XYZ file of N, CA and C in Angstrom:
714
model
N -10.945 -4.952 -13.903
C -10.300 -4.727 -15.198
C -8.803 -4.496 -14.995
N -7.764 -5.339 -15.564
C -6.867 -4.999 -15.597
C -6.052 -3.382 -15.890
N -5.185 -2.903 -15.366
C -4.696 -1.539 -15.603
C -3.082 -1.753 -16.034
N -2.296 -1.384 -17.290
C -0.743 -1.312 -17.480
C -0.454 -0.600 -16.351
N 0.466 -1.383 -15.185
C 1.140 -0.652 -14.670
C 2.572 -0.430 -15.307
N 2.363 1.377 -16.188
C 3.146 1.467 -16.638
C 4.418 1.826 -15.936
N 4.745 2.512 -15.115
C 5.347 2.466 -14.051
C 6.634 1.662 -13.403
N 6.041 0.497 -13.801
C 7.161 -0.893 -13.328
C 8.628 -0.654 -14.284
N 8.212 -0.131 -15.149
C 9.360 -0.345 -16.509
C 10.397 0.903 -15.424
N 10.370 1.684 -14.596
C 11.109 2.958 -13.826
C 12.103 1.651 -13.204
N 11.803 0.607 -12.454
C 12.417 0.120 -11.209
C 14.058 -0.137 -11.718
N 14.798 0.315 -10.822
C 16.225 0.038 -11.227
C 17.060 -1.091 -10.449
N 16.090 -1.779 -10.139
C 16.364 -2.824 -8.975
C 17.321 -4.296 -10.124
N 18.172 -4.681 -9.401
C 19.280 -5.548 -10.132
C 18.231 -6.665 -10.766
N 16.905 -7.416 -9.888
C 15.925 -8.203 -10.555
C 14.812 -7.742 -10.050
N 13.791 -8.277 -11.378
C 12.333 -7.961 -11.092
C 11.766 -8.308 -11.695
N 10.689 -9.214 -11.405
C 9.614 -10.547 -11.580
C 7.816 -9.622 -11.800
N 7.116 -10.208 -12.541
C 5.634 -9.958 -12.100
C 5.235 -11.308 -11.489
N 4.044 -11.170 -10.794
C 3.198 -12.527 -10.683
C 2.160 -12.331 -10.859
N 0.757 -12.956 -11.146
C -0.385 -12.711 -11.079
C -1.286 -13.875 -10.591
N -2.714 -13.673 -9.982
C -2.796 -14.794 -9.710
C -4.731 -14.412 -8.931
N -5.805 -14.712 -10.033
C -7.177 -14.001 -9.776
C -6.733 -12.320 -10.039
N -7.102 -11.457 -8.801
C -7.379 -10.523 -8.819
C -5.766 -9.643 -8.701
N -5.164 -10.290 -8.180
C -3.842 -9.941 -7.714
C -2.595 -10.042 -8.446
N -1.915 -9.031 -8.752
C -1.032 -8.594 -9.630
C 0.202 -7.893 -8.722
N 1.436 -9.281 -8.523
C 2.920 -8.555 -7.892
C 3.371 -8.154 -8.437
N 4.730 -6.553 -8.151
C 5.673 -6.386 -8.845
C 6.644 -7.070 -7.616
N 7.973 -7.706 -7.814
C 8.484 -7.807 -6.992
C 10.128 -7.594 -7.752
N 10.485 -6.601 -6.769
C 12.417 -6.247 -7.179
C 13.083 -6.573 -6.341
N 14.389 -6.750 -6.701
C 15.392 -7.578 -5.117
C 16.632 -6.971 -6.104
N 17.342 -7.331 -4.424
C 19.055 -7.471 -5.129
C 19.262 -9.191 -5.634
N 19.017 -9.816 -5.779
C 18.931 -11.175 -5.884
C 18.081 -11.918 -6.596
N 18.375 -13.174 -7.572
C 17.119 -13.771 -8.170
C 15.911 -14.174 -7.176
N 14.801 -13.736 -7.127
C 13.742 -14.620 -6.545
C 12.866 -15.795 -7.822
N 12.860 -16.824 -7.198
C 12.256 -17.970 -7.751
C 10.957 -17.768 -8.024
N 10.149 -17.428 -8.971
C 8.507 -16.924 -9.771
C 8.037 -18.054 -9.619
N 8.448 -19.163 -9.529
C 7.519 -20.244 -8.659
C 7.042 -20.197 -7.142
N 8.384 -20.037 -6.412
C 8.133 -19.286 -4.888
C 7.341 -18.402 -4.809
N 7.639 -17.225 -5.316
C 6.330 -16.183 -5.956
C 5.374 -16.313 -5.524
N 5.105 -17.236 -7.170
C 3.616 -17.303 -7.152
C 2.827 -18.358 -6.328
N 3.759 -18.938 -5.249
C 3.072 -19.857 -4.303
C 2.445 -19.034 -2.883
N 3.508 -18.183 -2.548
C 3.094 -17.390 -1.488
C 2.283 -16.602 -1.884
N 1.974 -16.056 -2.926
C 0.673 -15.030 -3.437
C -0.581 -16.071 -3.642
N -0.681 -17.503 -4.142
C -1.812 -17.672 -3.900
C -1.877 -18.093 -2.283
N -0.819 -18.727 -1.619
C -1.247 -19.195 -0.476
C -2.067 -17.789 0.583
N -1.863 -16.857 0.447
C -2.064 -16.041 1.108
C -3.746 -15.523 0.419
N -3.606 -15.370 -0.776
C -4.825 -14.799 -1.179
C -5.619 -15.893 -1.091
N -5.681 -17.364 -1.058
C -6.696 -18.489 -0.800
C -6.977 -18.253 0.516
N -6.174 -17.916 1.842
C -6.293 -17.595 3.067
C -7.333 -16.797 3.478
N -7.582 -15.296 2.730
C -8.264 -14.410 2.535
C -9.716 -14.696 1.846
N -9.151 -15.525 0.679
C -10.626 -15.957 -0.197
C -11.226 -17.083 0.983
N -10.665 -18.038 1.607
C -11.245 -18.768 2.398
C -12.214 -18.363 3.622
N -11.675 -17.101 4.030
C -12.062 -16.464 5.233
C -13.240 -15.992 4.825
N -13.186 -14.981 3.738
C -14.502 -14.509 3.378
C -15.913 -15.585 3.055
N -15.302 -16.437 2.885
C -16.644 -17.553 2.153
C -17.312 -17.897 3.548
N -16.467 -18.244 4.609
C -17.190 -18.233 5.821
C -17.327 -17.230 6.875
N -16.896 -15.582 6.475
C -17.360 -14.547 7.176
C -17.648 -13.388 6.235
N -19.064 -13.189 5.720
C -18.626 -12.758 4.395
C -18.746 -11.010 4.338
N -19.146 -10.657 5.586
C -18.697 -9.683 6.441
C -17.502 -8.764 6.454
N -16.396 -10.094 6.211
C -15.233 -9.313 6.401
C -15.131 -8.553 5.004
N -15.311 -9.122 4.145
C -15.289 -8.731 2.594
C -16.346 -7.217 2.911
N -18.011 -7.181 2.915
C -18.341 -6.070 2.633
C -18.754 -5.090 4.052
N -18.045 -5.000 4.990
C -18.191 -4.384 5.819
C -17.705 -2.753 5.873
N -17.832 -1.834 6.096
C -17.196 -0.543 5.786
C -16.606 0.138 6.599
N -16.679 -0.866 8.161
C -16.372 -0.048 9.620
C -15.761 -1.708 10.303
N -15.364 -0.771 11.109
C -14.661 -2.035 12.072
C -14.949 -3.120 12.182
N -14.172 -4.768 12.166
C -14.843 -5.332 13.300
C -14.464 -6.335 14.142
N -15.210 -7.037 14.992
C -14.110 -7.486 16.044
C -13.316 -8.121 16.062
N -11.956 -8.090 16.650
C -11.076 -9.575 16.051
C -11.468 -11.309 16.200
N -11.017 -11.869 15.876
C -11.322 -12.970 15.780
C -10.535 -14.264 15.556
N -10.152 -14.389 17.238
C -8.977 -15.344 16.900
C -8.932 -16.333 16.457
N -9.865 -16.888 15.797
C -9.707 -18.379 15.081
C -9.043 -17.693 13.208
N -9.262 -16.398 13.063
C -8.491 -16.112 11.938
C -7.149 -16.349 11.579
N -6.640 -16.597 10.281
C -5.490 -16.758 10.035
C -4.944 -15.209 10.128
N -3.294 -15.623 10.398
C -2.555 -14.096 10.850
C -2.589 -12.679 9.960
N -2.706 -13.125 8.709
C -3.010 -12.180 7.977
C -4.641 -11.218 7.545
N -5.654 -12.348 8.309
C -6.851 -11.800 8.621
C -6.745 -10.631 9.647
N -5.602 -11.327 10.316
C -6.249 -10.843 12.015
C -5.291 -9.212 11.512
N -4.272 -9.372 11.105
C -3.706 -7.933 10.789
C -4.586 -6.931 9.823
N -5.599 -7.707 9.210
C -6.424 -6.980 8.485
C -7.710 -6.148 9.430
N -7.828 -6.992 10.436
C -9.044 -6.814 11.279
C -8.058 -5.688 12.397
N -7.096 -5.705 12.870
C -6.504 -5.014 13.790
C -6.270 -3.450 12.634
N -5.770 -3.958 12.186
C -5.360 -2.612 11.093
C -7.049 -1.244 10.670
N -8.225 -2.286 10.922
C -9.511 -1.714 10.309
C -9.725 -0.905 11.892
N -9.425 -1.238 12.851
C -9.817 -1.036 13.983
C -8.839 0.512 14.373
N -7.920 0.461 14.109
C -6.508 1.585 14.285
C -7.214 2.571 12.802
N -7.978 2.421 12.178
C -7.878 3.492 10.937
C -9.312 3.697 11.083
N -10.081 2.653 11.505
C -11.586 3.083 11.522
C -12.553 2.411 10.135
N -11.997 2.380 9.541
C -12.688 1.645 8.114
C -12.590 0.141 8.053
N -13.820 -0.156 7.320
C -13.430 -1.862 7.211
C -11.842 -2.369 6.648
N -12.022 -3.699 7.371
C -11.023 -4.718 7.373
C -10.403 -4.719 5.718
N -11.301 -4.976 4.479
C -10.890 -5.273 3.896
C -10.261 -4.269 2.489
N -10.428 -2.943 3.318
C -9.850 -1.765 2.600
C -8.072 -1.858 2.475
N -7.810 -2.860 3.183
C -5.993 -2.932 3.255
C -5.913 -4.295 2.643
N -6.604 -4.986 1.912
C -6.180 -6.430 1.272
C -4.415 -6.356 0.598
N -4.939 -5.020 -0.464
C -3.583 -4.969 -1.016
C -2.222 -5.058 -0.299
N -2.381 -4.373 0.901
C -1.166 -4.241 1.420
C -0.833 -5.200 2.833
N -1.852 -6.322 2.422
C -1.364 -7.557 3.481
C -0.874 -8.379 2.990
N -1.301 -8.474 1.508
C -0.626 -9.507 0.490
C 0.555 -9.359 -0.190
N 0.879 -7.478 0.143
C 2.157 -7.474 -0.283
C 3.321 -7.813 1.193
N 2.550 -7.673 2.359
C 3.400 -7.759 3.685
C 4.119 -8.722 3.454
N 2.741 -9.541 3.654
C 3.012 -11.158 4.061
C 3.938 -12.168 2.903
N 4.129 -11.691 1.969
C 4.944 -12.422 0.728
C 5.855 -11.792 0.596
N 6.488 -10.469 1.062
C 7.236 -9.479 1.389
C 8.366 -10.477 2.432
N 7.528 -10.097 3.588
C 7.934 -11.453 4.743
C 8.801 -12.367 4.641
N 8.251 -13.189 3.726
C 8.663 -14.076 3.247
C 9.848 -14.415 2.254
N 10.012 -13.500 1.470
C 11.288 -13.567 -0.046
C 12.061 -12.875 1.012
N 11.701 -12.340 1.362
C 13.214 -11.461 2.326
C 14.392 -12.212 3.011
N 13.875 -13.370 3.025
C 15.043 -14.174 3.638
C 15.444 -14.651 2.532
N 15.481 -14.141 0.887
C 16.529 -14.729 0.174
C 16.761 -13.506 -0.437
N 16.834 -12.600 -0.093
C 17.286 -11.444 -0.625
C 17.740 -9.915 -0.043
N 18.648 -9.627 0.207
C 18.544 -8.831 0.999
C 17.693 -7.243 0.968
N 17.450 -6.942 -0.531
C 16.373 -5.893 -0.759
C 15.021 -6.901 -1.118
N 14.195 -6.538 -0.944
C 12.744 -6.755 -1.552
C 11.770 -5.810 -1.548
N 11.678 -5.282 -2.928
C 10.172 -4.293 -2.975
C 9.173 -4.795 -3.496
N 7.606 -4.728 -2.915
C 6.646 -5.614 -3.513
C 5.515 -4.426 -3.670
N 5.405 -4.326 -5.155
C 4.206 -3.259 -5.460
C 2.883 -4.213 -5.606
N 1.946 -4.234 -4.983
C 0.756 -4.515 -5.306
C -0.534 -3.619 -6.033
N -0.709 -3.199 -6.932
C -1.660 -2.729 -7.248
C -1.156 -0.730 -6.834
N -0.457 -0.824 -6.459
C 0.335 0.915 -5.577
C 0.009 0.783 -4.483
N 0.015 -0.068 -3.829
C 0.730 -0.702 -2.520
C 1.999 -1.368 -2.509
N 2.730 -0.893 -1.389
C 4.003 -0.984 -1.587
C 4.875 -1.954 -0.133
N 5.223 -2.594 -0.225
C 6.030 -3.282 0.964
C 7.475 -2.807 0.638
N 8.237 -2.518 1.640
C 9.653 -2.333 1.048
C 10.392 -2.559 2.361
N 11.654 -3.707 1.697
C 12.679 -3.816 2.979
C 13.849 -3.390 2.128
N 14.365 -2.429 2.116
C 15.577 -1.689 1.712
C 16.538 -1.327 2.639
N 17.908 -1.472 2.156
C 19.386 -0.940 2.151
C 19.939 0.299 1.995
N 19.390 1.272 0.784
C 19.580 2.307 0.401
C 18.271 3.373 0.574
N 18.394 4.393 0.557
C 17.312 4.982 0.245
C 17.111 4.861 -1.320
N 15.420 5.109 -1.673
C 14.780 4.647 -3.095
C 14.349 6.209 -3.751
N 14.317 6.239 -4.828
C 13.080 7.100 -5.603
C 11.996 6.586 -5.972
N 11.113 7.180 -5.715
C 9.406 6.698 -5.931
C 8.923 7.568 -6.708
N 8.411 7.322 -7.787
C 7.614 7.936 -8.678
C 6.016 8.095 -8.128
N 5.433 8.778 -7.638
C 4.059 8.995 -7.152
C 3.198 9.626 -8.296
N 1.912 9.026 -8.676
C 1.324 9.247 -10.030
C -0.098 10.220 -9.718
N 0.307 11.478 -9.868
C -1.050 12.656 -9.594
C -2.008 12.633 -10.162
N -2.367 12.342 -11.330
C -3.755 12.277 -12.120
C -3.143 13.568 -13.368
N -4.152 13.373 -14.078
C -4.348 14.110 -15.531
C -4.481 15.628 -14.603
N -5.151 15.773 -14.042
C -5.588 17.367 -13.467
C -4.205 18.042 -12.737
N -3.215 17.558 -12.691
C -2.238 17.732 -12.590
C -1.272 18.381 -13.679
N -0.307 19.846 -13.951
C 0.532 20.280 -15.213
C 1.770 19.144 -15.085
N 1.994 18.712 -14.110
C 3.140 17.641 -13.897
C 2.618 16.442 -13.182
N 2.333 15.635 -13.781
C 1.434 14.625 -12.639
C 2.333 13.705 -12.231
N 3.338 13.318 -12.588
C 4.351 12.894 -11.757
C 5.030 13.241 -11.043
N 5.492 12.528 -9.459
C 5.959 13.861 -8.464
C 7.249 12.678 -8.077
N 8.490 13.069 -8.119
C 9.269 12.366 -8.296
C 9.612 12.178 -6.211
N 9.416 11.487 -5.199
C 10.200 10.776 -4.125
C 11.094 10.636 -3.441
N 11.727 11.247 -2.406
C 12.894 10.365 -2.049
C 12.851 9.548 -1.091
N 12.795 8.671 -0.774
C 12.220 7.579 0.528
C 13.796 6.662 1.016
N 14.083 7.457 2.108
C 15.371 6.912 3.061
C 14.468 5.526 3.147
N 15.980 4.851 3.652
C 15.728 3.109 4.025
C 15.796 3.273 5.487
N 15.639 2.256 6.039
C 14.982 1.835 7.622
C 15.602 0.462 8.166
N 16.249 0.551 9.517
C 16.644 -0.753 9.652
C 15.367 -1.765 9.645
N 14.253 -1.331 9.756
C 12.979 -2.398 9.571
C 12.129 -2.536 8.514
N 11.749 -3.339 7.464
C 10.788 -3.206 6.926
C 9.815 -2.411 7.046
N 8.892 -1.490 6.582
C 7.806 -0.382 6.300
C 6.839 -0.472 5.111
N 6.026 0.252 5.104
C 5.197 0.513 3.947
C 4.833 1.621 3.364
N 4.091 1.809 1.925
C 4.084 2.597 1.396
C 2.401 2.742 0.544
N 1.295 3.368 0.606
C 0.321 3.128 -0.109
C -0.129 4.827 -0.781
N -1.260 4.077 -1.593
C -2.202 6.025 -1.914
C -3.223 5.979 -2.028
N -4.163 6.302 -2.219
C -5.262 6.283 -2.338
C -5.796 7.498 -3.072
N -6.639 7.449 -4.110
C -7.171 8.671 -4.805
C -9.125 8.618 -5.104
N -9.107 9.310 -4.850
C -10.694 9.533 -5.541
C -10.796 10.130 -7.244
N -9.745 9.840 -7.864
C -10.325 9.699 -9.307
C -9.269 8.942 -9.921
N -8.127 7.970 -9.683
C -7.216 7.486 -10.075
C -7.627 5.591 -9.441
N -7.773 4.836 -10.264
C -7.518 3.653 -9.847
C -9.273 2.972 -9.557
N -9.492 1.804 -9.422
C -11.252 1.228 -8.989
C -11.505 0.939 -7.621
N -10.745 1.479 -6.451
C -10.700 1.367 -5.608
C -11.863 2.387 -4.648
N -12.715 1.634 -3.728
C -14.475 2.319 -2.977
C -13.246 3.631 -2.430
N -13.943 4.917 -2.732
C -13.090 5.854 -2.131
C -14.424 7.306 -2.099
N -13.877 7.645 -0.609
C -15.503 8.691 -0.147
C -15.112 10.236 -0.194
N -13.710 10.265 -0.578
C -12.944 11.740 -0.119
C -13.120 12.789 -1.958
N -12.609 13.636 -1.921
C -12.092 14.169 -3.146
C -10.770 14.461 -3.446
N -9.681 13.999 -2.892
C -8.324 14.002 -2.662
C -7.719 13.458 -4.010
N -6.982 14.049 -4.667
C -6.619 13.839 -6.262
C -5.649 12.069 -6.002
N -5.030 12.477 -4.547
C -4.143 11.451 -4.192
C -3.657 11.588 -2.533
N -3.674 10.578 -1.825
C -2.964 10.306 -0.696
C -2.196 9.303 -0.704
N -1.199 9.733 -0.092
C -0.087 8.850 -0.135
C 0.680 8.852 1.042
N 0.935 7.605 2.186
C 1.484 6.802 3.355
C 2.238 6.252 3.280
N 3.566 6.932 4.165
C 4.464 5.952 4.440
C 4.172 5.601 6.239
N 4.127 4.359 6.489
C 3.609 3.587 7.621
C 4.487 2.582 8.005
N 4.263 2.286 9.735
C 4.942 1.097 9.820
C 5.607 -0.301 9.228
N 4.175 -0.599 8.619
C 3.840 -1.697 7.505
C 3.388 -1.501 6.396
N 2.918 -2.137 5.455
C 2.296 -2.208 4.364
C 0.859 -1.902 4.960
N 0.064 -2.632 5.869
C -1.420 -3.360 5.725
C -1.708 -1.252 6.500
N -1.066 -1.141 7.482
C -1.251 0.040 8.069
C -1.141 1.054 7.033
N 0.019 1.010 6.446
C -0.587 2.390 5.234
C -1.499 2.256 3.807
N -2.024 1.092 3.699
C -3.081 0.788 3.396
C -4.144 1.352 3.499
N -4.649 0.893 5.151
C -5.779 1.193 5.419
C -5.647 2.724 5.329
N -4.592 3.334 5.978
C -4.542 4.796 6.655
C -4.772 5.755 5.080
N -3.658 5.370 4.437
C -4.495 6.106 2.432
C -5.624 6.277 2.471
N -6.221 5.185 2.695
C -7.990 5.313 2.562
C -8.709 6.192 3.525
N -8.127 6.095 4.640
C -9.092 6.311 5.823
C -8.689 8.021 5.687
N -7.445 8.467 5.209
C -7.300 9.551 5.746
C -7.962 10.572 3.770
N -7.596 9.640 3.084
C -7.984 10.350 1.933
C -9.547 10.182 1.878
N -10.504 9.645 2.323
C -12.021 9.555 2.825
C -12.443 11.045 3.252
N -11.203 11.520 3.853
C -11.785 12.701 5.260
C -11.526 13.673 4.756
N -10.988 13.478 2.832
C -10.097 15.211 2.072
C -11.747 15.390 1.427
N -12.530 16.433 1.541
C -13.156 16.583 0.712
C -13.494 18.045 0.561
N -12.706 19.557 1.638
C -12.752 20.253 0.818
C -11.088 20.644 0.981
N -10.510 21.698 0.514
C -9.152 22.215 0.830
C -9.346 22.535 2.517
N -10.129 23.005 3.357
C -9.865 23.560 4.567
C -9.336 21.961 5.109
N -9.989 21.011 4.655
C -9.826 19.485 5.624
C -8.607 19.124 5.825
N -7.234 19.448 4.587
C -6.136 18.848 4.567
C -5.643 19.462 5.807
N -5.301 20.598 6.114
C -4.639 21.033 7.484
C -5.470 20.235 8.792
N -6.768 19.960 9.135
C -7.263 19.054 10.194
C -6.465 17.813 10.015
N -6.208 16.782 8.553
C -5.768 16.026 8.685
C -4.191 15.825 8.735
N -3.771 16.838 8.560
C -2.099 17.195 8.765
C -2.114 16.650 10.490
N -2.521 18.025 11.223
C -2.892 17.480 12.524
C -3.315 16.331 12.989
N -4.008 15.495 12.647
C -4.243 14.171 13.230
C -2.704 13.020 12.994
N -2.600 13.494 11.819
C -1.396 12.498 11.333
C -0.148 12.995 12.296
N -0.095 14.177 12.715
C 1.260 14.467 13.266
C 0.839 13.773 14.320
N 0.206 13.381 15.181
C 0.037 12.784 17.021
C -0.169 11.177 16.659
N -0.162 10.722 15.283
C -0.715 9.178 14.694
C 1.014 8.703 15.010
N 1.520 7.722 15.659
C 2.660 6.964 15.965
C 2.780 5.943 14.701
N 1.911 5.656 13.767
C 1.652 4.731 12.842
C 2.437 4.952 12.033
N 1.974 6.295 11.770
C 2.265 7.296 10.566
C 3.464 7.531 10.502
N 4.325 7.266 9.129
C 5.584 8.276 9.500
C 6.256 9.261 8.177
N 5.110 9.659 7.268
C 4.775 10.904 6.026
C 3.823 10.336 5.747
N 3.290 11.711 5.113
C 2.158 11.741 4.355
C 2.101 13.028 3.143
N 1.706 12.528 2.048
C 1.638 13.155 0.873
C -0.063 13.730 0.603
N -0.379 15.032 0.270
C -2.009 15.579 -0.051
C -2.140 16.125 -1.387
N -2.150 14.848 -2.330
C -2.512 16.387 -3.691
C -3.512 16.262 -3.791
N -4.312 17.844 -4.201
C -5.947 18.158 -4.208
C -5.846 19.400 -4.501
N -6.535 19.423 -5.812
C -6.429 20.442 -6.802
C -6.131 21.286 -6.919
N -4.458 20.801 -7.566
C -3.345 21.540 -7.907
C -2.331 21.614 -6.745
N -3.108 21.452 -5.503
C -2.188 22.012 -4.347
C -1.296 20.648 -3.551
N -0.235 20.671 -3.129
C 0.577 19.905 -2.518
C 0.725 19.860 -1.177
N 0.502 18.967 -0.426
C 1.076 18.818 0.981
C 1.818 17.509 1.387
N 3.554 18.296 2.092
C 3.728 17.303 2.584
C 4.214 17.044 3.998
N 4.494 16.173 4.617
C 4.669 15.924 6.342
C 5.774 14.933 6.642
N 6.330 14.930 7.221
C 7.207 14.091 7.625
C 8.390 13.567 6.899
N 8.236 11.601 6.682
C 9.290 11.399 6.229
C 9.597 11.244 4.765
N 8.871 12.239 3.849
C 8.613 12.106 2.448
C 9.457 13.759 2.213
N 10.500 12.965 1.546
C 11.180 14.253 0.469
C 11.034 14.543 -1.142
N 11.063 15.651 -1.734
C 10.335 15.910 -3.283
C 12.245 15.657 -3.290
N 12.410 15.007 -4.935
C 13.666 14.483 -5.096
C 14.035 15.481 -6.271
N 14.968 16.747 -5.902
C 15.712 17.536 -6.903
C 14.949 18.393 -6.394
């Protein structure tokens, strides 16, 4: 079922395009026009890649745990399958944030910013540091938690994961998790994998600890009822 991402209307980015295309819904912002034909070619080429794979491994689609790589996969499989293996959960818990990588990837060579929201998966190759609006749920007195996310000489990623926000398979009770990661596909999976493991208040401090020794990782956000945690490279803005 489609959801208003109301949200998009915040971006203060000089341009910004939607695409859609089946299941998959881009936001994409730049300093620069990007071509919505280009767009929407690299979003299906990539998601036919994915839809192709599954029809002949159909495994990868409902699997819930690792599994082995498989080099006859296309590159964006195989980052899906490497990524399930580093977080522990199936392959196809990071779709969102391979499709924002990999088309990410790609516009970047005509623009020198590119942010690509998928679904609240986030790819971002930025210049400046950004504000991010992070969306807490109704059980929240302020459910918006306003961001400050420094820029990086490398491309990174950004995801969340919630157990009552969004239709996404989720095993934790975590109002919201939220990853900033190497990549997109990595804080993907890691949202999930690490918001899976919130299910009472004592858990968030175990998973504080794991994330601090995780090299992947580089912040992490914990809201769970009412209460806030944060780590690393995530600042509250004001």
């Amino acid at each position: 079922m489609y959801q208003e991402r109301f949200y998009r209307n915040w971006s203060p980015s000089a341009w910004s395009l939607e695409v859609s295309h089946k299941e998959s819904d881009l936001f994409i912002a730049s300093d620069k026009p990007i071509d919505r034909s280009l767009a929407y070619e690299l979003l299906k080429k990539y998601y036919e890649e994915i839809e192709k794979y599954i029809k002949g491994n159909p495994l990868f689609f409902t699997s819930l745990s690792p599994l082995e790589q498989d080099n006859g996969a296309p590159p964006i499989v195989k980052d899906m399958i490497d990524c399930s293996n580093v977080t522990g959960i199936g392959p196809f818990a990071s779709v969102a944030g391979a499709v924002a990588l990999y088309v990410g990837k790609e516009l970047s060579r005509y623009s020198n910013e590119i942010i690509i929201e998928n679904g609240g998966d986030i790819f971002l190759n930025i210049a400046k540091d950004k504000i991010v609006g992070v969306y807490l749920g109704e059980r929240f007195s302020q459910p918006v938690l306003s961001l400050r996310i420094k820029h990086r000489e490398y491309a990174f990623g950004i995801a969340s994961s919630s157990a009552y926000i969004g239709h996404s398979l989720n095993f934790g009770r975590a109002d919201l998790v939220t990853v900033i990661a190497k990549d997109a596909v990595l804080a993907d999976g890691f949202a999930t994998a690490l918001s899976n493991q919130i299910k009472k208040e004592k858990d968030i401090e175990a998973v504080l600890e794991r994330v601090k020794q995780n090299l992947f990782i580089e912040g992490l956000l914990i809201a769970f009822e009412g209460h806030i945690a944060l780590w690393g490279a995530l600042e509250l803005n004001g």
